[in-house]
Amino acid sequence: MALEILIMAPIRMSNLQHLRLGEDLLTGARGGLTIALAAERTKNRQPFEAVLPAESARMLNAYLKQYQPLLAGQPCAWLFPNRAGTGPMTDAQLRHQIVRLARLRAGVVLHPHLFRHIAAIERFLYVEAVFDRPSQYAGCSPE
């Protein structure tokens, strides 16, 4: 699920690590999925919102039913909980899982911040420059 979020909305690692169901990760009436981060939770102090596609919402539902319960000893709001379910995974734990899965499934070494670089390249060097249209990636500002 972490890779899906980083691909569709390349947020900073600390924001990914601290995503909470019903607070930062919202599901809509029609099954849509939105990441909404308040300004005080972002590095640049700007609110962030990204609507993820329906396929991401289906993946989230499967993750919540099959995998998240294996991570935490109890139901919790953290998307990526620690073993006790009392808080998020540590940065090192989540980062290790992301790097390991990218290597295992795609055969590449991708650390979480590279997703932000890829989105910036897509936005500024390709989509906006070549096609003169906005990027699909929210949150990648020119500043």
mmCIF file with all atom_site columns, N, CA, C and O in Angstrom, residues 11-59:
data_model
loop_
_atom_site.group_PDB
_atom_site.id
_atom_site.type_symbol
_atom_site.label_atom_id
_atom_site.label_alt_id
_atom_site.label_comp_id
_atom_site.label_asym_id
_atom_site.label_entity_id
_atom_site.label_seq_id
_atom_site.pdbx_PDB_ins_code
_atom_site.Cartn_x
_atom_site.Cartn_y
_atom_site.Cartn_z
_atom_site.occupancy
_atom_site.B_iso_or_equiv
_atom_site.pdbx_formal_charge
_atom_site.auth_seq_id
_atom_site.auth_comp_id
_atom_site.auth_asym_id
_atom_site.auth_atom_id
_atom_site.pdbx_PDB_model_num
ATOM 1   N N  . ILE A 1 11 ? 4.098   11.779 -1.400 1.00 0.00 ? 11 ILE A N  1
ATOM 2   C CA . ILE A 1 11 ? 4.211   12.596 -0.198 1.00 0.00 ? 11 ILE A CA 1
ATOM 3   C C  . ILE A 1 11 ? 5.523   12.299 0.522  1.00 0.00 ? 11 ILE A C  1
ATOM 4   O O  . ILE A 1 11 ? 6.188   11.307 0.233  1.00 0.00 ? 11 ILE A O  1
ATOM 5   N N  . ARG A 1 12 ? 5.881   13.148 1.439  1.00 0.00 ? 12 ARG A N  1
ATOM 6   C CA . ARG A 1 12 ? 7.110   12.943 2.206  1.00 0.00 ? 12 ARG A CA 1
ATOM 7   C C  . ARG A 1 12 ? 6.961   11.725 3.110  1.00 0.00 ? 12 ARG A C  1
ATOM 8   O O  . ARG A 1 12 ? 5.872   11.379 3.546  1.00 0.00 ? 12 ARG A O  1
ATOM 9   N N  . MET A 1 13 ? 8.090   11.110 3.424  1.00 0.00 ? 13 MET A N  1
ATOM 10  C CA . MET A 1 13 ? 8.107   9.888  4.230  1.00 0.00 ? 13 MET A CA 1
ATOM 11  C C  . MET A 1 13 ? 7.417   10.087 5.575  1.00 0.00 ? 13 MET A C  1
ATOM 12  O O  . MET A 1 13 ? 6.657   9.227  6.018  1.00 0.00 ? 13 MET A O  1
ATOM 13  N N  . SER A 1 14 ? 7.660   11.195 6.235  1.00 0.00 ? 14 SER A N  1
ATOM 14  C CA . SER A 1 14 ? 7.040   11.412 7.548  1.00 0.00 ? 14 SER A CA 1
ATOM 15  C C  . SER A 1 14 ? 5.523   11.496 7.434  1.00 0.00 ? 14 SER A C  1
ATOM 16  O O  . SER A 1 14 ? 4.800   11.022 8.311  1.00 0.00 ? 14 SER A O  1
ATOM 17  N N  . ASN A 1 15 ? 5.023   12.068 6.337  1.00 0.00 ? 15 ASN A N  1
ATOM 18  C CA . ASN A 1 15 ? 3.577   12.113 6.141  1.00 0.00 ? 15 ASN A CA 1
ATOM 19  C C  . ASN A 1 15 ? 3.013   10.728 5.851  1.00 0.00 ? 15 ASN A C  1
ATOM 20  O O  . ASN A 1 15 ? 1.957   10.360 6.366  1.00 0.00 ? 15 ASN A O  1
ATOM 21  N N  . LEU A 1 16 ? 3.718   9.955  5.049  1.00 0.00 ? 16 LEU A N  1
ATOM 22  C CA . LEU A 1 16 ? 3.299   8.584  4.761  1.00 0.00 ? 16 LEU A CA 1
ATOM 23  C C  . LEU A 1 16 ? 3.256   7.762  6.046  1.00 0.00 ? 16 LEU A C  1
ATOM 24  O O  . LEU A 1 16 ? 2.277   7.060  6.324  1.00 0.00 ? 16 LEU A O  1
ATOM 25  N N  . GLN A 1 17 ? 4.297   7.872  6.816  1.00 0.00 ? 17 GLN A N  1
ATOM 26  C CA . GLN A 1 17 ? 4.426   7.106  8.060  1.00 0.00 ? 17 GLN A CA 1
ATOM 27  C C  . GLN A 1 17 ? 3.286   7.411  9.032  1.00 0.00 ? 17 GLN A C  1
ATOM 28  O O  . GLN A 1 17 ? 2.818   6.525  9.738  1.00 0.00 ? 17 GLN A O  1
ATOM 29  N N  . HIS A 1 18 ? 2.817   8.647  9.065  1.00 0.00 ? 18 HIS A N  1
ATOM 30  C CA . HIS A 1 18 ? 1.816   9.065  10.046 1.00 0.00 ? 18 HIS A CA 1
ATOM 31  C C  . HIS A 1 18 ? 0.386   9.127  9.504  1.00 0.00 ? 18 HIS A C  1
ATOM 32  O O  . HIS A 1 18 ? -0.493  9.688  10.154 1.00 0.00 ? 18 HIS A O  1
ATOM 33  N N  . LEU A 1 19 ? 0.123   8.535  8.340  1.00 0.00 ? 19 LEU A N  1
ATOM 34  C CA . LEU A 1 19 ? -1.249  8.537  7.810  1.00 0.00 ? 19 LEU A CA 1
ATOM 35  C C  . LEU A 1 19 ? -2.188  7.792  8.750  1.00 0.00 ? 19 LEU A C  1
ATOM 36  O O  . LEU A 1 19 ? -1.877  6.691  9.220  1.00 0.00 ? 19 LEU A O  1
ATOM 37  N N  . ARG A 1 20 ? -3.347  8.409  9.000  1.00 0.00 ? 20 ARG A N  1
ATOM 38  C CA . ARG A 1 20 ? -4.364  7.799  9.862  1.00 0.00 ? 20 ARG A CA 1
ATOM 39  C C  . ARG A 1 20 ? -5.685  7.729  9.113  1.00 0.00 ? 20 ARG A C  1
ATOM 40  O O  . ARG A 1 20 ? -6.095  8.691  8.463  1.00 0.00 ? 20 ARG A O  1
ATOM 41  N N  . LEU A 1 21 ? -6.327  6.596  9.242  1.00 0.00 ? 21 LEU A N  1
ATOM 42  C CA . LEU A 1 21 ? -7.630  6.394  8.611  1.00 0.00 ? 21 LEU A CA 1
ATOM 43  C C  . LEU A 1 21 ? -8.640  7.340  9.247  1.00 0.00 ? 21 LEU A C  1
ATOM 44  O O  . LEU A 1 21 ? -8.689  7.480  10.463 1.00 0.00 ? 21 LEU A O  1
ATOM 45  N N  . GLY A 1 22 ? -9.436  7.978  8.417  1.00 0.00 ? 22 GLY A N  1
ATOM 46  C CA . GLY A 1 22 ? -10.464 8.879  8.910  1.00 0.00 ? 22 GLY A CA 1
ATOM 47  C C  . GLY A 1 22 ? -9.970  10.270 9.249  1.00 0.00 ? 22 GLY A C  1
ATOM 48  O O  . GLY A 1 22 ? -10.769 11.162 9.494  1.00 0.00 ? 22 GLY A O  1
ATOM 49  N N  . GLU A 1 23 ? -8.664  10.479 9.284  1.00 0.00 ? 23 GLU A N  1
ATOM 50  C CA . GLU A 1 23 ? -8.108  11.810 9.554  1.00 0.00 ? 23 GLU A CA 1
ATOM 51  C C  . GLU A 1 23 ? -7.354  12.346 8.346  1.00 0.00 ? 23 GLU A C  1
ATOM 52  O O  . GLU A 1 23 ? -7.627  13.437 7.882  1.00 0.00 ? 23 GLU A O  1
ATOM 53  N N  . ASP A 1 24 ? -6.375  11.604 7.879  1.00 0.00 ? 24 ASP A N  1
ATOM 54  C CA . ASP A 1 24 ? -5.563  12.007 6.725  1.00 0.00 ? 24 ASP A CA 1
ATOM 55  C C  . ASP A 1 24 ? -5.938  11.224 5.477  1.00 0.00 ? 24 ASP A C  1
ATOM 56  O O  . ASP A 1 24 ? -5.701  11.665 4.376  1.00 0.00 ? 24 ASP A O  1
ATOM 57  N N  . LEU A 1 25 ? -6.461  10.064 5.679  1.00 0.00 ? 25 LEU A N  1
ATOM 58  C CA . LEU A 1 25 ? -6.842  9.167  4.593  1.00 0.00 ? 25 LEU A CA 1
ATOM 59  C C  . LEU A 1 25 ? -8.350  8.983  4.674  1.00 0.00 ? 25 LEU A C  1
ATOM 60  O O  . LEU A 1 25 ? -8.856  8.346  5.602  1.00 0.00 ? 25 LEU A O  1
ATOM 61  N N  . LEU A 1 26 ? -9.041  9.586  3.725  1.00 0.00 ? 26 LEU A N  1
ATOM 62  C CA . LEU A 1 26 ? -10.500 9.641  3.775  1.00 0.00 ? 26 LEU A CA 1
ATOM 63  C C  . LEU A 1 26 ? -11.104 8.865  2.622  1.00 0.00 ? 26 LEU A C  1
ATOM 64  O O  . LEU A 1 26 ? -10.650 8.966  1.485  1.00 0.00 ? 26 LEU A O  1
ATOM 65  N N  . THR A 1 27 ? -12.140 8.098  2.915  1.00 0.00 ? 27 THR A N  1
ATOM 66  C CA . THR A 1 27 ? -12.863 7.394  1.864  1.00 0.00 ? 27 THR A CA 1
ATOM 67  C C  . THR A 1 27 ? -14.190 8.101  1.637  1.00 0.00 ? 27 THR A C  1
ATOM 68  O O  . THR A 1 27 ? -14.871 8.501  2.579  1.00 0.00 ? 27 THR A O  1
ATOM 69  N N  . GLY A 1 28 ? -14.533 8.261  0.372  1.00 0.00 ? 28 GLY A N  1
ATOM 70  C CA . GLY A 1 28 ? -15.766 8.946  0.006  1.00 0.00 ? 28 GLY A CA 1
ATOM 71  C C  . GLY A 1 28 ? -16.937 7.995  -0.090 1.00 0.00 ? 28 GLY A C  1
ATOM 72  O O  . GLY A 1 28 ? -16.783 6.771  -0.032 1.00 0.00 ? 28 GLY A O  1
ATOM 73  N N  . ALA A 1 29 ? -18.103 8.568  -0.262 1.00 0.00 ? 29 ALA A N  1
ATOM 74  C CA . ALA A 1 29 ? -19.337 7.785  -0.344 1.00 0.00 ? 29 ALA A CA 1
ATOM 75  C C  . ALA A 1 29 ? -19.321 6.819  -1.522 1.00 0.00 ? 29 ALA A C  1
ATOM 76  O O  . ALA A 1 29 ? -19.881 5.739  -1.455 1.00 0.00 ? 29 ALA A O  1
ATOM 77  N N  . ARG A 1 30 ? -18.677 7.218  -2.606 1.00 0.00 ? 30 ARG A N  1
ATOM 78  C CA . ARG A 1 30 ? -18.632 6.361  -3.798 1.00 0.00 ? 30 ARG A CA 1
ATOM 79  C C  . ARG A 1 30 ? -17.374 5.504  -3.853 1.00 0.00 ? 30 ARG A C  1
ATOM 80  O O  . ARG A 1 30 ? -17.018 4.978  -4.897 1.00 0.00 ? 30 ARG A O  1
ATOM 81  N N  . GLY A 1 31 ? -16.678 5.401  -2.730 1.00 0.00 ? 31 GLY A N  1
ATOM 82  C CA . GLY A 1 31 ? -15.494 4.545  -2.680 1.00 0.00 ? 31 GLY A CA 1
ATOM 83  C C  . GLY A 1 31 ? -14.205 5.234  -3.049 1.00 0.00 ? 31 GLY A C  1
ATOM 84  O O  . GLY A 1 31 ? -13.170 4.591  -3.128 1.00 0.00 ? 31 GLY A O  1
ATOM 85  N N  . GLY A 1 32 ? -14.249 6.536  -3.300 1.00 0.00 ? 32 GLY A N  1
ATOM 86  C CA . GLY A 1 32 ? -13.024 7.261  -3.624 1.00 0.00 ? 32 GLY A CA 1
ATOM 87  C C  . GLY A 1 32 ? -12.110 7.364  -2.410 1.00 0.00 ? 32 GLY A C  1
ATOM 88  O O  . GLY A 1 32 ? -12.514 7.121  -1.276 1.00 0.00 ? 32 GLY A O  1
ATOM 89  N N  . LEU A 1 33 ? -10.881 7.736  -2.648 1.00 0.00 ? 33 LEU A N  1
ATOM 90  C CA . LEU A 1 33 ? -9.877  7.804  -1.599 1.00 0.00 ? 33 LEU A CA 1
ATOM 91  C C  . LEU A 1 33 ? -9.133  9.129  -1.726 1.00 0.00 ? 33 LEU A C  1
ATOM 92  O O  . LEU A 1 33 ? -8.655  9.476  -2.796 1.00 0.00 ? 33 LEU A O  1
ATOM 93  N N  . THR A 1 34 ? -9.060  9.869  -0.617 1.00 0.00 ? 34 THR A N  1
ATOM 94  C CA . THR A 1 34 ? -8.392  11.165 -0.614 1.00 0.00 ? 34 THR A CA 1
ATOM 95  C C  . THR A 1 34 ? -7.373  11.217 0.511  1.00 0.00 ? 34 THR A C  1
ATOM 96  O O  . THR A 1 34 ? -7.671  10.812 1.636  1.00 0.00 ? 34 THR A O  1
ATOM 97  N N  . ILE A 1 35 ? -6.200  11.722 0.193  1.00 0.00 ? 35 ILE A N  1
ATOM 98  C CA . ILE A 1 35 ? -5.212  12.037 1.222  1.00 0.00 ? 35 ILE A CA 1
ATOM 99  C C  . ILE A 1 35 ? -5.345  13.530 1.476  1.00 0.00 ? 35 ILE A C  1
ATOM 100 O O  . ILE A 1 35 ? -5.248  14.336 0.545  1.00 0.00 ? 35 ILE A O  1
ATOM 101 N N  . ALA A 1 36 ? -5.605  13.901 2.712  1.00 0.00 ? 36 ALA A N  1
ATOM 102 C CA . ALA A 1 36 ? -5.763  15.312 3.086  1.00 0.00 ? 36 ALA A CA 1
ATOM 103 C C  . ALA A 1 36 ? -4.878  15.598 4.292  1.00 0.00 ? 36 ALA A C  1
ATOM 104 O O  . ALA A 1 36 ? -5.129  15.093 5.383  1.00 0.00 ? 36 ALA A O  1
ATOM 105 N N  . LEU A 1 37 ? -3.848  16.383 4.069  1.00 0.00 ? 37 LEU A N  1
ATOM 106 C CA . LEU A 1 37 ? -2.921  16.729 5.147  1.00 0.00 ? 37 LEU A CA 1
ATOM 107 C C  . LEU A 1 37 ? -3.099  18.198 5.502  1.00 0.00 ? 37 LEU A C  1
ATOM 108 O O  . LEU A 1 37 ? -3.031  19.065 4.625  1.00 0.00 ? 37 LEU A O  1
ATOM 109 N N  . ALA A 1 38 ? -3.310  18.474 6.775  1.00 0.00 ? 38 ALA A N  1
ATOM 110 C CA . ALA A 1 38 ? -3.446  19.846 7.247  1.00 0.00 ? 38 ALA A CA 1
ATOM 111 C C  . ALA A 1 38 ? -2.100  20.564 7.118  1.00 0.00 ? 38 ALA A C  1
ATOM 112 O O  . ALA A 1 38 ? -1.041  19.922 7.136  1.00 0.00 ? 38 ALA A O  1
ATOM 113 N N  . ALA A 1 39 ? -2.144  21.878 7.003  1.00 0.00 ? 39 ALA A N  1
ATOM 114 C CA . ALA A 1 39 ? -0.930  22.675 6.813  1.00 0.00 ? 39 ALA A CA 1
ATOM 115 C C  . ALA A 1 39 ? 0.116   22.408 7.890  1.00 0.00 ? 39 ALA A C  1
ATOM 116 O O  . ALA A 1 39 ? 1.307   22.319 7.596  1.00 0.00 ? 39 ALA A O  1
ATOM 117 N N  . GLU A 1 40 ? -0.320  22.248 9.133  1.00 0.00 ? 40 GLU A N  1
ATOM 118 C CA . GLU A 1 40 ? 0.646   22.026 10.217 1.00 0.00 ? 40 GLU A CA 1
ATOM 119 C C  . GLU A 1 40 ? 1.324   20.663 10.148 1.00 0.00 ? 40 GLU A C  1
ATOM 120 O O  . GLU A 1 40 ? 2.301   20.404 10.848 1.00 0.00 ? 40 GLU A O  1
ATOM 121 N N  . ARG A 1 41 ? 0.849   19.785 9.279  1.00 0.00 ? 41 ARG A N  1
ATOM 122 C CA . ARG A 1 41 ? 1.446   18.453 9.142  1.00 0.00 ? 41 ARG A CA 1
ATOM 123 C C  . ARG A 1 41 ? 2.385   18.350 7.943  1.00 0.00 ? 41 ARG A C  1
ATOM 124 O O  . ARG A 1 41 ? 2.923   17.287 7.671  1.00 0.00 ? 41 ARG A O  1
ATOM 125 N N  . THR A 1 42 ? 2.559   19.448 7.199  1.00 0.00 ? 42 THR A N  1
ATOM 126 C CA . THR A 1 42 ? 3.429   19.404 6.029  1.00 0.00 ? 42 THR A CA 1
ATOM 127 C C  . THR A 1 42 ? 4.671   20.270 6.252  1.00 0.00 ? 42 THR A C  1
ATOM 128 O O  . THR A 1 42 ? 4.648   21.229 7.018  1.00 0.00 ? 42 THR A O  1
ATOM 129 N N  . LYS A 1 43 ? 5.744   19.932 5.580  1.00 0.00 ? 43 LYS A N  1
ATOM 130 C CA . LYS A 1 43 ? 7.014   20.642 5.743  1.00 0.00 ? 43 LYS A CA 1
ATOM 131 C C  . LYS A 1 43 ? 6.909   22.104 5.293  1.00 0.00 ? 43 LYS A C  1
ATOM 132 O O  . LYS A 1 43 ? 7.457   22.999 5.919  1.00 0.00 ? 43 LYS A O  1
ATOM 133 N N  . ASN A 1 44 ? 6.186   22.336 4.200  1.00 0.00 ? 44 ASN A N  1
ATOM 134 C CA . ASN A 1 44 ? 6.070   23.697 3.678  1.00 0.00 ? 44 ASN A CA 1
ATOM 135 C C  . ASN A 1 44 ? 4.891   24.480 4.269  1.00 0.00 ? 44 ASN A C  1
ATOM 136 O O  . ASN A 1 44 ? 4.601   25.585 3.846  1.00 0.00 ? 44 ASN A O  1
ATOM 137 N N  . ARG A 1 45 ? 4.210   23.877 5.239  1.00 0.00 ? 45 ARG A N  1
ATOM 138 C CA . ARG A 1 45 ? 3.083   24.509 5.945  1.00 0.00 ? 45 ARG A CA 1
ATOM 139 C C  . ARG A 1 45 ? 1.935   24.897 5.015  1.00 0.00 ? 45 ARG A C  1
ATOM 140 O O  . ARG A 1 45 ? 1.197   25.824 5.267  1.00 0.00 ? 45 ARG A O  1
ATOM 141 N N  . GLN A 1 46 ? 1.806   24.131 3.933  1.00 0.00 ? 46 GLN A N  1
ATOM 142 C CA . GLN A 1 46 ? 0.686   24.301 3.008  1.00 0.00 ? 46 GLN A CA 1
ATOM 143 C C  . GLN A 1 46 ? -0.178  23.047 3.075  1.00 0.00 ? 46 GLN A C  1
ATOM 144 O O  . GLN A 1 46 ? 0.355   21.940 3.117  1.00 0.00 ? 46 GLN A O  1
ATOM 145 N N  . PRO A 1 47 ? -1.502  23.190 3.106  1.00 0.00 ? 47 PRO A N  1
ATOM 146 C CA . PRO A 1 47 ? -2.331  21.985 3.103  1.00 0.00 ? 47 PRO A CA 1
ATOM 147 C C  . PRO A 1 47 ? -2.100  21.193 1.818  1.00 0.00 ? 47 PRO A C  1
ATOM 148 O O  . PRO A 1 47 ? -1.755  21.760 0.782  1.00 0.00 ? 47 PRO A O  1
ATOM 149 N N  . PHE A 1 48 ? -2.268  19.905 1.914  1.00 0.00 ? 48 PHE A N  1
ATOM 150 C CA . PHE A 1 48 ? -2.050  19.020 0.766  1.00 0.00 ? 48 PHE A CA 1
ATOM 151 C C  . PHE A 1 48 ? -3.278  18.144 0.615  1.00 0.00 ? 48 PHE A C  1
ATOM 152 O O  . PHE A 1 48 ? -3.801  17.609 1.593  1.00 0.00 ? 48 PHE A O  1
ATOM 153 N N  . GLU A 1 49 ? -3.740  17.995 -0.606 1.00 0.00 ? 49 GLU A N  1
ATOM 154 C CA . GLU A 1 49 ? -4.851  17.087 -0.876 1.00 0.00 ? 49 GLU A CA 1
ATOM 155 C C  . GLU A 1 49 ? -4.615  16.406 -2.212 1.00 0.00 ? 49 GLU A C  1
ATOM 156 O O  . GLU A 1 49 ? -4.239  17.042 -3.185 1.00 0.00 ? 49 GLU A O  1
ATOM 157 N N  . ALA A 1 50 ? -4.827  15.107 -2.237 1.00 0.00 ? 50 ALA A N  1
ATOM 158 C CA . ALA A 1 50 ? -4.708  14.330 -3.471 1.00 0.00 ? 50 ALA A CA 1
ATOM 159 C C  . ALA A 1 50 ? -5.812  13.288 -3.489 1.00 0.00 ? 50 ALA A C  1
ATOM 160 O O  . ALA A 1 50 ? -5.998  12.557 -2.514 1.00 0.00 ? 50 ALA A O  1
ATOM 161 N N  . VAL A 1 51 ? -6.535  13.240 -4.588 1.00 0.00 ? 51 VAL A N  1
ATOM 162 C CA . VAL A 1 51 ? -7.580  12.232 -4.777 1.00 0.00 ? 51 VAL A CA 1
ATOM 163 C C  . VAL A 1 51 ? -6.948  11.079 -5.546 1.00 0.00 ? 51 VAL A C  1
ATOM 164 O O  . VAL A 1 51 ? -6.400  11.270 -6.624 1.00 0.00 ? 51 VAL A O  1
ATOM 165 N N  . LEU A 1 52 ? -7.016  9.905  -4.952 1.00 0.00 ? 52 LEU A N  1
ATOM 166 C CA . LEU A 1 52 ? -6.434  8.719  -5.574 1.00 0.00 ? 52 LEU A CA 1
ATOM 167 C C  . LEU A 1 52 ? -7.500  7.989  -6.389 1.00 0.00 ? 52 LEU A C  1
ATOM 168 O O  . LEU A 1 52 ? -8.690  8.090  -6.094 1.00 0.00 ? 52 LEU A O  1
ATOM 169 N N  . PRO A 1 53 ? -7.090  7.245  -7.401 1.00 0.00 ? 53 PRO A N  1
ATOM 170 C CA . PRO A 1 53 ? -8.066  6.551  -8.247 1.00 0.00 ? 53 PRO A CA 1
ATOM 171 C C  . PRO A 1 53 ? -8.772  5.404  -7.516 1.00 0.00 ? 53 PRO A C  1
ATOM 172 O O  . PRO A 1 53 ? -8.331  4.950  -6.452 1.00 0.00 ? 53 PRO A O  1
ATOM 173 N N  . ALA A 1 54 ? -9.852  4.959  -8.114 1.00 0.00 ? 54 ALA A N  1
ATOM 174 C CA . ALA A 1 54 ? -10.670 3.890  -7.520 1.00 0.00 ? 54 ALA A CA 1
ATOM 175 C C  . ALA A 1 54 ? -9.848  2.632  -7.262 1.00 0.00 ? 54 ALA A C  1
ATOM 176 O O  . ALA A 1 54 ? -10.073 1.940  -6.265 1.00 0.00 ? 54 ALA A O  1
ATOM 177 N N  . GLU A 1 55 ? -8.898  2.328  -8.121 1.00 0.00 ? 55 GLU A N  1
ATOM 178 C CA . GLU A 1 55 ? -8.064  1.139  -7.924 1.00 0.00 ? 55 GLU A CA 1
ATOM 179 C C  . GLU A 1 55 ? -7.264  1.243  -6.624 1.00 0.00 ? 55 GLU A C  1
ATOM 180 O O  . GLU A 1 55 ? -7.074  0.251  -5.923 1.00 0.00 ? 55 GLU A O  1
ATOM 181 N N  . SER A 1 56 ? -6.810  2.438  -6.289 1.00 0.00 ? 56 SER A N  1
ATOM 182 C CA . SER A 1 56 ? -6.096  2.636  -5.019 1.00 0.00 ? 56 SER A CA 1
ATOM 183 C C  . SER A 1 56 ? -7.019  2.365  -3.837 1.00 0.00 ? 56 SER A C  1
ATOM 184 O O  . SER A 1 56 ? -6.595  1.782  -2.838 1.00 0.00 ? 56 SER A O  1
ATOM 185 N N  . ALA A 1 57 ? -8.268  2.786  -3.959 1.00 0.00 ? 57 ALA A N  1
ATOM 186 C CA . ALA A 1 57 ? -9.240  2.536  -2.884 1.00 0.00 ? 57 ALA A CA 1
ATOM 187 C C  . ALA A 1 57 ? -9.488  1.041  -2.724 1.00 0.00 ? 57 ALA A C  1
ATOM 188 O O  . ALA A 1 57 ? -9.581  0.533  -1.598 1.00 0.00 ? 57 ALA A O  1
ATOM 189 N N  . ARG A 1 58 ? -9.564  0.311  -3.828 1.00 0.00 ? 58 ARG A N  1
ATOM 190 C CA . ARG A 1 58 ? -9.740  -1.153 -3.752 1.00 0.00 ? 58 ARG A CA 1
ATOM 191 C C  . ARG A 1 58 ? -8.525  -1.804 -3.097 1.00 0.00 ? 58 ARG A C  1
ATOM 192 O O  . ARG A 1 58 ? -8.660  -2.719 -2.288 1.00 0.00 ? 58 ARG A O  1
ATOM 193 N N  . MET A 1 59 ? -7.341  -1.312 -3.443 1.00 0.00 ? 59 MET A N  1
ATOM 194 C CA . MET A 1 59 ? -6.123  -1.842 -2.820 1.00 0.00 ? 59 MET A CA 1
ATOM 195 C C  . MET A 1 59 ? -6.116  -1.562 -1.324 1.00 0.00 ? 59 MET A C  1
ATOM 196 O O  . MET A 1 59 ? -5.727  -2.418 -0.527 1.00 0.00 ? 59 MET A O  1
#
